[in-house]
Short mmCIF file of C-alpha atoms and ligand atoms in Angstrom, two decimals:
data_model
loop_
_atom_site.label_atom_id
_atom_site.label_comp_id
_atom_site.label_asym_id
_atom_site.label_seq_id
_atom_site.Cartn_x
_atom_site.Cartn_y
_atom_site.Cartn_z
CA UNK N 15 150.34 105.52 62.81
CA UNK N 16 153.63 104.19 64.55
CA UNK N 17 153.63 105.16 68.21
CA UNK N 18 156.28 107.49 69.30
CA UNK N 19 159.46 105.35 70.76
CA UNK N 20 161.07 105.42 74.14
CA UNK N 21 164.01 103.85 75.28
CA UNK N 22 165.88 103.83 78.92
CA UNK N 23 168.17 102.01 81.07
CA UNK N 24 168.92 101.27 84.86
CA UNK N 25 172.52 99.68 85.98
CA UNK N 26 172.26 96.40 87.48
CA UNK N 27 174.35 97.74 90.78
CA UNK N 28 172.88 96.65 94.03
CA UNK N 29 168.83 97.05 94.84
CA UNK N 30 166.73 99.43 92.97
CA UNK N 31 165.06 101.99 95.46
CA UNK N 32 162.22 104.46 95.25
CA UNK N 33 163.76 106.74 93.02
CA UNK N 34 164.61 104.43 90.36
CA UNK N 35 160.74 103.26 90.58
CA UNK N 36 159.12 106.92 90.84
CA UNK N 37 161.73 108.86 88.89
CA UNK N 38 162.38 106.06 86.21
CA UNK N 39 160.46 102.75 85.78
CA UNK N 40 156.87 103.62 87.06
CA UNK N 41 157.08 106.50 84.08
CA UNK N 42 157.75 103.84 81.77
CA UNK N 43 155.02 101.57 82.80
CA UNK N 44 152.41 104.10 82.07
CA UNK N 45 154.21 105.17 78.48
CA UNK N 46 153.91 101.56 77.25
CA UNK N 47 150.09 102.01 76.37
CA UNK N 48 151.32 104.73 73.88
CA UNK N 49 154.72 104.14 73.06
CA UNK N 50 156.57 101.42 71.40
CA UNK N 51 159.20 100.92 74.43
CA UNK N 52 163.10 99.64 74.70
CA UNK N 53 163.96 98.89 78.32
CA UNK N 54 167.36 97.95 79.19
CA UNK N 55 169.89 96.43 81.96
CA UNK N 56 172.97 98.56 81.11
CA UNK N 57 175.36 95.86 82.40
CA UNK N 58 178.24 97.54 80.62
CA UNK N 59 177.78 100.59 82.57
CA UNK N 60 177.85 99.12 85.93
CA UNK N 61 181.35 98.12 85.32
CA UNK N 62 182.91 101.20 85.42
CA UNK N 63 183.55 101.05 89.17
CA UNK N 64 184.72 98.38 90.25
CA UNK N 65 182.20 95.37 90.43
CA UNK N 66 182.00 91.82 91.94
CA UNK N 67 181.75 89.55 89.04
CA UNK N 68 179.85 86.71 91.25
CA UNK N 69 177.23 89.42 91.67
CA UNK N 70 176.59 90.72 87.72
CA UNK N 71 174.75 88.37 85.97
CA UNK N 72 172.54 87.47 89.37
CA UNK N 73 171.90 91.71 89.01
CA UNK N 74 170.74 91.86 85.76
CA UNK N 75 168.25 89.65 86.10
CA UNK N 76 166.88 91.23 89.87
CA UNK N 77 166.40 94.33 87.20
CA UNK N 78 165.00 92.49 84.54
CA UNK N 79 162.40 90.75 87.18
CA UNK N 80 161.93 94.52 88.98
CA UNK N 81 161.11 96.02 85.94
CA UNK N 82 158.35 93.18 85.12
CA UNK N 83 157.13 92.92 88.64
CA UNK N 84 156.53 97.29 88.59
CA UNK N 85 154.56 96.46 85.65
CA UNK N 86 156.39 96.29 82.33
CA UNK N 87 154.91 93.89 80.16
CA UNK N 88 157.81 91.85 77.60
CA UNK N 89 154.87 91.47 75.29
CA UNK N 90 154.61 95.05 74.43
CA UNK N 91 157.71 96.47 75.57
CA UNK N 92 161.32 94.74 74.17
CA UNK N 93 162.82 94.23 77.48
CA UNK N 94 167.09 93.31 77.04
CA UNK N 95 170.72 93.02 78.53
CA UNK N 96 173.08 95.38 77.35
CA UNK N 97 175.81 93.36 76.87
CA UNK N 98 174.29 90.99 74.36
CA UNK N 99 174.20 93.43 71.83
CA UNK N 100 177.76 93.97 71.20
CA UNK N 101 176.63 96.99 69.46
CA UNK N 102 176.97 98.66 71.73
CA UNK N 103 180.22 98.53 72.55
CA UNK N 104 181.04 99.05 68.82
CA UNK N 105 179.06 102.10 68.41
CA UNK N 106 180.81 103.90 71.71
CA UNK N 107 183.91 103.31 70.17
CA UNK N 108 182.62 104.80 66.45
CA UNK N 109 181.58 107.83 69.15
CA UNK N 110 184.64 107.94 71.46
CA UNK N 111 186.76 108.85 68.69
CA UNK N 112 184.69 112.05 67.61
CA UNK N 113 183.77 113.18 70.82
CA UNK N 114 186.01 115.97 72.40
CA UNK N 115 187.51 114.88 75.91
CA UNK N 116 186.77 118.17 77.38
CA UNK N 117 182.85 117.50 76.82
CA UNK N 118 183.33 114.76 79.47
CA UNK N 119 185.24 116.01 81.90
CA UNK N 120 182.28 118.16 82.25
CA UNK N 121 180.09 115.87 83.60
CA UNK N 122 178.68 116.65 87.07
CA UNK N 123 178.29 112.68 87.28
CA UNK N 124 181.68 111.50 86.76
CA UNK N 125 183.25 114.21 88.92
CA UNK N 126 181.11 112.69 91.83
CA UNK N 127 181.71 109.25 91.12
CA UNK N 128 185.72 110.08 90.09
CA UNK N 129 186.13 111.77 93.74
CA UNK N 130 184.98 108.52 95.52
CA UNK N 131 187.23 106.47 92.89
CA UNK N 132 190.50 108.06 94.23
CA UNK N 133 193.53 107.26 92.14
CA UNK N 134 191.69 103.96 90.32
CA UNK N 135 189.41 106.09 87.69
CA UNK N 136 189.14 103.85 84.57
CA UNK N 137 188.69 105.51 81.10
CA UNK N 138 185.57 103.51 81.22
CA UNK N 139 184.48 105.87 84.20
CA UNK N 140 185.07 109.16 81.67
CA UNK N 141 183.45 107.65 78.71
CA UNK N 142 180.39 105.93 80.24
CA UNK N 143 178.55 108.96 78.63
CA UNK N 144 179.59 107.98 75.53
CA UNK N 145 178.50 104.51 76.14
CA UNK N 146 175.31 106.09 77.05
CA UNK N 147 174.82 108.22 73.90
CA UNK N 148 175.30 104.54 71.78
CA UNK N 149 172.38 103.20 74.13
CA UNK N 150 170.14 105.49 73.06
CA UNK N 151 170.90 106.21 69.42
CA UNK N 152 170.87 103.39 68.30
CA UNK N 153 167.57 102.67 68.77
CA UNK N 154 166.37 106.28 67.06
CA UNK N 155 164.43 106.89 69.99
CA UNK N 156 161.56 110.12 69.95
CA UNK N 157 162.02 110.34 73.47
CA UNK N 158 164.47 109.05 76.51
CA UNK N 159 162.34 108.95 79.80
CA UNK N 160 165.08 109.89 82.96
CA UNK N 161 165.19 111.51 85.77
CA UNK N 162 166.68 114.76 86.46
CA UNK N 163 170.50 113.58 87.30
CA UNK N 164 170.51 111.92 83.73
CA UNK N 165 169.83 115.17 81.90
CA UNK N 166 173.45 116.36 81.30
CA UNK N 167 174.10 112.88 79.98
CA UNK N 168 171.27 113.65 77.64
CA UNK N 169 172.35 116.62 76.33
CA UNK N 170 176.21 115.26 75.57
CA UNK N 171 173.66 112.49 73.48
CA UNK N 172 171.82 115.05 71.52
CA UNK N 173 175.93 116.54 71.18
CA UNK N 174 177.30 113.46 69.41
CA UNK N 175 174.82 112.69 67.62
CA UNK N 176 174.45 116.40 65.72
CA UNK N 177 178.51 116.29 65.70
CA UNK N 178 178.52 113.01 63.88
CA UNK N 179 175.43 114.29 61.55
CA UNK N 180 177.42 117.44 60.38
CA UNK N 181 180.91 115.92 60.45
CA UNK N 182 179.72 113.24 58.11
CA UNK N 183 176.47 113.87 56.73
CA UNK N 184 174.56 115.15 53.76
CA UNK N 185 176.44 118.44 53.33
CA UNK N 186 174.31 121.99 52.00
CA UNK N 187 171.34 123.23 52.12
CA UNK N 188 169.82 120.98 49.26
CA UNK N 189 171.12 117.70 50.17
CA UNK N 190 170.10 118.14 53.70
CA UNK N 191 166.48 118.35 52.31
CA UNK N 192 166.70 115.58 50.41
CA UNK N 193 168.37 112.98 52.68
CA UNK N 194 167.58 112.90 56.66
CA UNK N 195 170.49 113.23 59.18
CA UNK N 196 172.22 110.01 59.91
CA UNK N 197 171.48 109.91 63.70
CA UNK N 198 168.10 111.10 64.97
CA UNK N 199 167.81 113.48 67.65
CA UNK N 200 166.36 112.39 70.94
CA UNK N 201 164.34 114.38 73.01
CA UNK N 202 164.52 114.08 77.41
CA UNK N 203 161.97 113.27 79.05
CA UNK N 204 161.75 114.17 82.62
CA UNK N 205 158.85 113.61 84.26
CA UNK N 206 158.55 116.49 87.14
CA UNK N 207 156.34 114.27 89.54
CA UNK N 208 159.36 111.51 91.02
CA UNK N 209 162.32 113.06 89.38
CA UNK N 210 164.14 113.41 91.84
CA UNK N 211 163.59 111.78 95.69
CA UNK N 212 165.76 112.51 98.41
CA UNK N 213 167.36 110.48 100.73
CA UNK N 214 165.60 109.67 104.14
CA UNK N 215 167.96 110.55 106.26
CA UNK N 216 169.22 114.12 104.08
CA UNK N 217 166.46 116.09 102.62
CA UNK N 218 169.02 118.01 100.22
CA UNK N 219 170.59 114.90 98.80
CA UNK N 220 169.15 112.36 96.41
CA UNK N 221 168.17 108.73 96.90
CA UNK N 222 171.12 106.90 95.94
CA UNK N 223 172.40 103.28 95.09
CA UNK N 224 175.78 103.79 96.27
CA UNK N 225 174.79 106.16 99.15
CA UNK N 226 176.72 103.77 102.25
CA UNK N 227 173.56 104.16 105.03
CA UNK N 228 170.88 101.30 104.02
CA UNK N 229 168.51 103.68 106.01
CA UNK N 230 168.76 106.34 103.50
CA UNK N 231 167.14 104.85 100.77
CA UNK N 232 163.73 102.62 100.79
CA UNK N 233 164.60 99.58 98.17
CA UNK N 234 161.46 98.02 96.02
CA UNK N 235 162.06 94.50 97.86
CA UNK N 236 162.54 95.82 101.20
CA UNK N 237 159.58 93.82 103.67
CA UNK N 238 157.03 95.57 105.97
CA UNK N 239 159.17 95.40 108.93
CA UNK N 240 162.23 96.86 107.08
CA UNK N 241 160.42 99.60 105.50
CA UNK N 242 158.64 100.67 108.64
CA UNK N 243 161.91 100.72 110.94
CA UNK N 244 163.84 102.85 107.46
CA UNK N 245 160.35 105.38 108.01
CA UNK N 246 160.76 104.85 111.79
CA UNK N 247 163.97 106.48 112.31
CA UNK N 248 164.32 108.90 109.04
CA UNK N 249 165.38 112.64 109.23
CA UNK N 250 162.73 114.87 110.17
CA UNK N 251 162.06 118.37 111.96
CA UNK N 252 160.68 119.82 115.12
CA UNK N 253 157.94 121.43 113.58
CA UNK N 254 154.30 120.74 113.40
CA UNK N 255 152.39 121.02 110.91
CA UNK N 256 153.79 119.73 107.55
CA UNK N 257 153.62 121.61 104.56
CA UNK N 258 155.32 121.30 100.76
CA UNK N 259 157.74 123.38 99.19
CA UNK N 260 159.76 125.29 102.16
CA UNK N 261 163.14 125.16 101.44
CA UNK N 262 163.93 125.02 105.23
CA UNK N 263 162.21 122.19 105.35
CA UNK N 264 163.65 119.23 102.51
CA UNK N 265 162.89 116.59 104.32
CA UNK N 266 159.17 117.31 105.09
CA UNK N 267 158.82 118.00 101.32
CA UNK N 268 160.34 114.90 100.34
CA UNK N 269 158.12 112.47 102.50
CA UNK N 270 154.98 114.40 101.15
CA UNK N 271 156.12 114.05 97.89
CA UNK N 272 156.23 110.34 98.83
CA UNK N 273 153.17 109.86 100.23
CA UNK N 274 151.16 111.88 97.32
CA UNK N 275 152.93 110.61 94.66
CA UNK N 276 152.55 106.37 96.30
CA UNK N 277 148.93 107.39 97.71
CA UNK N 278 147.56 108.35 93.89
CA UNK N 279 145.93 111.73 95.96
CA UNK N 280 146.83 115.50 94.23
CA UNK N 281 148.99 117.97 96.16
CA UNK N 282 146.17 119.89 97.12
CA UNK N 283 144.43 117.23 98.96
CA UNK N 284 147.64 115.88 100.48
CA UNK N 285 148.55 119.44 101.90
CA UNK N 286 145.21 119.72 103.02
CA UNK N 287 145.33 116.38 105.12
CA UNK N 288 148.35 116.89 106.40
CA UNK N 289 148.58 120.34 107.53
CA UNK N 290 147.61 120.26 111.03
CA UNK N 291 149.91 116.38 111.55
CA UNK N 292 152.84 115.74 113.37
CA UNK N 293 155.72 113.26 112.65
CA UNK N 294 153.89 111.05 115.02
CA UNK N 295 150.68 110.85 113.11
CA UNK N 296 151.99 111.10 109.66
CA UNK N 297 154.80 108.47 109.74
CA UNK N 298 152.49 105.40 110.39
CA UNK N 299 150.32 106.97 107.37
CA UNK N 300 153.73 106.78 104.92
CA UNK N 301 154.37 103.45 106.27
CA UNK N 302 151.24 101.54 105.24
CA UNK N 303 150.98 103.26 101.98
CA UNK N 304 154.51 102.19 101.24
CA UNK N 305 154.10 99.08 102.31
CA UNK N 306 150.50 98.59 100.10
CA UNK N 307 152.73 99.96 96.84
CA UNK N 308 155.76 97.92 97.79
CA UNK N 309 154.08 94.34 98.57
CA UNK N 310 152.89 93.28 94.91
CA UNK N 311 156.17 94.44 93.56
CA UNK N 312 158.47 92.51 96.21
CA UNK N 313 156.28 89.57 95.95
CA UNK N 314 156.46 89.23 91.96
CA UNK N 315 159.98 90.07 91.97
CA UNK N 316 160.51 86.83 94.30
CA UNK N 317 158.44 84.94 91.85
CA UNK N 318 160.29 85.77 88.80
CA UNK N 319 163.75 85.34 90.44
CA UNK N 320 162.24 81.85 91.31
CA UNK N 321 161.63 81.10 87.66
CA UNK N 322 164.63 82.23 85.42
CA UNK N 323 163.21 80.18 82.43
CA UNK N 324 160.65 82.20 82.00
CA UNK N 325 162.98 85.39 82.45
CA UNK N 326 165.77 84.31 80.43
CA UNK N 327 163.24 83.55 77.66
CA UNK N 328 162.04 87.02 77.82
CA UNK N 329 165.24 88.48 77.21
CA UNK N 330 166.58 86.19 74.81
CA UNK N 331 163.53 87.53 72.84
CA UNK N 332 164.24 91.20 73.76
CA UNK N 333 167.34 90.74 72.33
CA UNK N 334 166.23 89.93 69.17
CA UNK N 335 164.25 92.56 69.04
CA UNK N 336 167.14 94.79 69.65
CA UNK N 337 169.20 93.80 67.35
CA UNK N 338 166.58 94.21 64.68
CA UNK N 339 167.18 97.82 64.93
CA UNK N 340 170.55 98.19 66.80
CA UNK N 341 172.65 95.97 64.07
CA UNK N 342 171.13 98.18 60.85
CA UNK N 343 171.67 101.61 62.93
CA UNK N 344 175.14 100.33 63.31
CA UNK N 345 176.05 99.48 59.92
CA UNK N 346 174.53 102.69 58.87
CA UNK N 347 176.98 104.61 60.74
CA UNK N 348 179.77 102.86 59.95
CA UNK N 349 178.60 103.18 56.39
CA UNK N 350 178.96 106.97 56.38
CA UNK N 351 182.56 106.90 58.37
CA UNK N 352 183.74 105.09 55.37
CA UNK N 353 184.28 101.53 56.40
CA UNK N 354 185.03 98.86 53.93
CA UNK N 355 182.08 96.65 54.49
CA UNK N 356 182.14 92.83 56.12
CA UNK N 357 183.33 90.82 53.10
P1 LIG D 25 170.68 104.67 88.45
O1 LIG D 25 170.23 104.22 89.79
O2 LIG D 25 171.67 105.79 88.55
O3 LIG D 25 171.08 103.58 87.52
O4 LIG D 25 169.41 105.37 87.80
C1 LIG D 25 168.40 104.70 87.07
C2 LIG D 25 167.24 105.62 86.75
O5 LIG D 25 166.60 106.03 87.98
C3 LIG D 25 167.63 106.93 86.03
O6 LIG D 25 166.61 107.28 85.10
C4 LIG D 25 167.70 107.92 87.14
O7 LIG D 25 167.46 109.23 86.69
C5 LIG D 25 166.60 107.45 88.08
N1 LIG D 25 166.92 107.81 89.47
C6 LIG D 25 167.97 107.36 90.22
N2 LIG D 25 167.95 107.90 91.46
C7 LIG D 25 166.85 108.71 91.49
C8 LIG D 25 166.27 109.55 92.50
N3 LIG D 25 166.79 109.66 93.71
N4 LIG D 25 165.15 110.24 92.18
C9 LIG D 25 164.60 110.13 90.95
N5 LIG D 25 165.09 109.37 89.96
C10 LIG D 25 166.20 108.67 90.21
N1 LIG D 26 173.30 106.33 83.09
C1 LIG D 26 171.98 105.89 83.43
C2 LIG D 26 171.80 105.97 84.95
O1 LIG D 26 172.73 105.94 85.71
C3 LIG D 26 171.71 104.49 82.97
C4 LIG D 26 171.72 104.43 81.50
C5 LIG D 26 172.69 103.87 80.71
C6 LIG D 26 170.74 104.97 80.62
N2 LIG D 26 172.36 104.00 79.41
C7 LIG D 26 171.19 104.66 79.31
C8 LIG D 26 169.55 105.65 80.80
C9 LIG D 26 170.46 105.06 78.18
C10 LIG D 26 168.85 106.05 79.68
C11 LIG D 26 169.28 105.75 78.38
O2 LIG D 26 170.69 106.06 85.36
#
């Protein structure tokens, strides 16, 4: 039986940080047993604000070598650079041009990222849903593995790809039967544990990339002594005692969360041991189990980034991979919007 397929992206802007590991790529490492997985650097995304282009390439592969070092394997999983595949590209055009512009200027995303944009908001900035939805469909993916703040972008996906099945596919009852909708259907997936951590130093607001305070955020190559001065001086409370779930309390949920979901123990045993601490007490605690989780990672990320034969080899192969499926989901589509074919 084929396995079911995944397939999910990170944009190569700046370090990758807790969240991306707990609420993104550690999910993926333990899908690849049972899934036949398509792991991307979406290099074209990262674009739409403005980048440095001495930094892009140098990203993609810090990505590429993160995603390896949390435990991706390139034999199993088809590991590949968005921008080679200028599929892409060509596909979010196909989808520009039947999507309605009021279903993006609905997105929660872009209205965040268009307020810190001022007066420069590209086009590409509105449409990098779009972009998105080509990502994904064009693999045919069963499932799309994300966390929480990607789910709106899923559902525009799922949007397109049922507008472009009924505006150009098998019409009626009885030909719908007998020929399968153009695009397939992904489902989310959004794992609860790790979807979404906060920032250390605001309990209501998520770990972020672009978020300007290094101390809010713990990245996967931060050392020891980083990672213990980031835990040193986070956001906490006067209370004692530290429990999960109290909404008065974001911050101590977010650093149990941490500590439970890096440690490997269940809630129950977590609350248990920490209900009588103080900040004192547990802070040391979520600084050596960070720093146990973190230290393999950093250290084969180093290695990898000191060997970019062996990484560009793995995603020149990913590539082809792609392509295997990405060029014939493309033609399809442009098959069925009536374009004369490539003479
Ligand atoms: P981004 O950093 O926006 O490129 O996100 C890459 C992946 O990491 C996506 O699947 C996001 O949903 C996930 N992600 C980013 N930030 C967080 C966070 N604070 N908590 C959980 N998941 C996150
Ligand atoms: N927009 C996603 C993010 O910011 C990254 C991304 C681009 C993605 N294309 C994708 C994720 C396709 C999943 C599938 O996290």
């Amino acid at each position: 039986m084929a396995q079911p397929r995944i397939l999910s992206g990170v944009q190569p802007t700046g370090n990758l940080h807790l969240g991306n590991y707990l609420g993104a790529i550690r999910n993926w490492v333990n899908l690849q047993a049972d899934h036949e997985c398509f792991l991307f650097m979406a290099d074209l995304h990262a674009i739409t604000v403005p980048h440095d282009p001495a930094e892009l390439a140098n990203n993609v592969r810090k990505v590429a070598a993160t995603y390896l070092a949390c435990g991706i394997d390139p034999k199993v999983s088809t590991v590949f650079v968005q921008s080679h595949l200028s599929a892409h590209s060509e596909l979010a055009w196909l989808f520009n041009c039947i999507t309605p512009l009021n279903w993006l200027e609905r997105m929660i995303q872009f209205k965040e990222k268009a307020i810190k944009q001022g007066e420069n908001v590209s086009i590409g900035l509105q449409g990098y849903p779009v972009l998105q939805a080509a990502d994904i469909l064009l693999y045919e993916p069963d499932f799309v593995p994300v966390g929480e703040d990607q789910k709106q972008h899923l559902e525009l996906t799922r949007d397109i790809a049922s507008r472009l099945n009924h505006l150009f596919g098998p019409k009626g009852k009885k030909a719908k039967k007998e020929a399968p909708p153009i695009l397939k259907v992904p489902e989310p997936l959004i794992q609860k544990a790790g979807a979404r951590v906060m920032s250390l130093t605001d309990g209501t607001k998520k770990m972020s990339k672009s978020d300007p305070s290094e101390l809010s955020r713990i990245d996967l190559t931060d050392g020891p002594d980083l990672i213990k001065k980031k835990i040193k001086k986070c956001k906490t409370d006067p209370e004692r005692g530290l429990v999960f779930d109290n909404p008065e309390r974001p911050e101590c949920n977010n650093l149990l969360n941490l500590y439970m979901l890096l440690s490997g123990k269940d809630k129950d045993s977590v609350a248990a041991e920490c209900a009588d601490m103080g900040w004192g007490q547990f802070k040391p605690l979520l600084t050596d189990t960070l720093v146990e989780a973190l230290t393999p990672i950093r250290e084969k990320h180093d290695a990898l980034m000191a060997d970019t034969a062996y990484l560009d080899e793995v995603l020149r192969d990913g590539r082809d991979r792609a392509d295997a499926l990405a060029s014939v989901t493309l033609q399809k589509v442009k098959d069925t919007m009536g374009f004369m074919k490539p003479l």
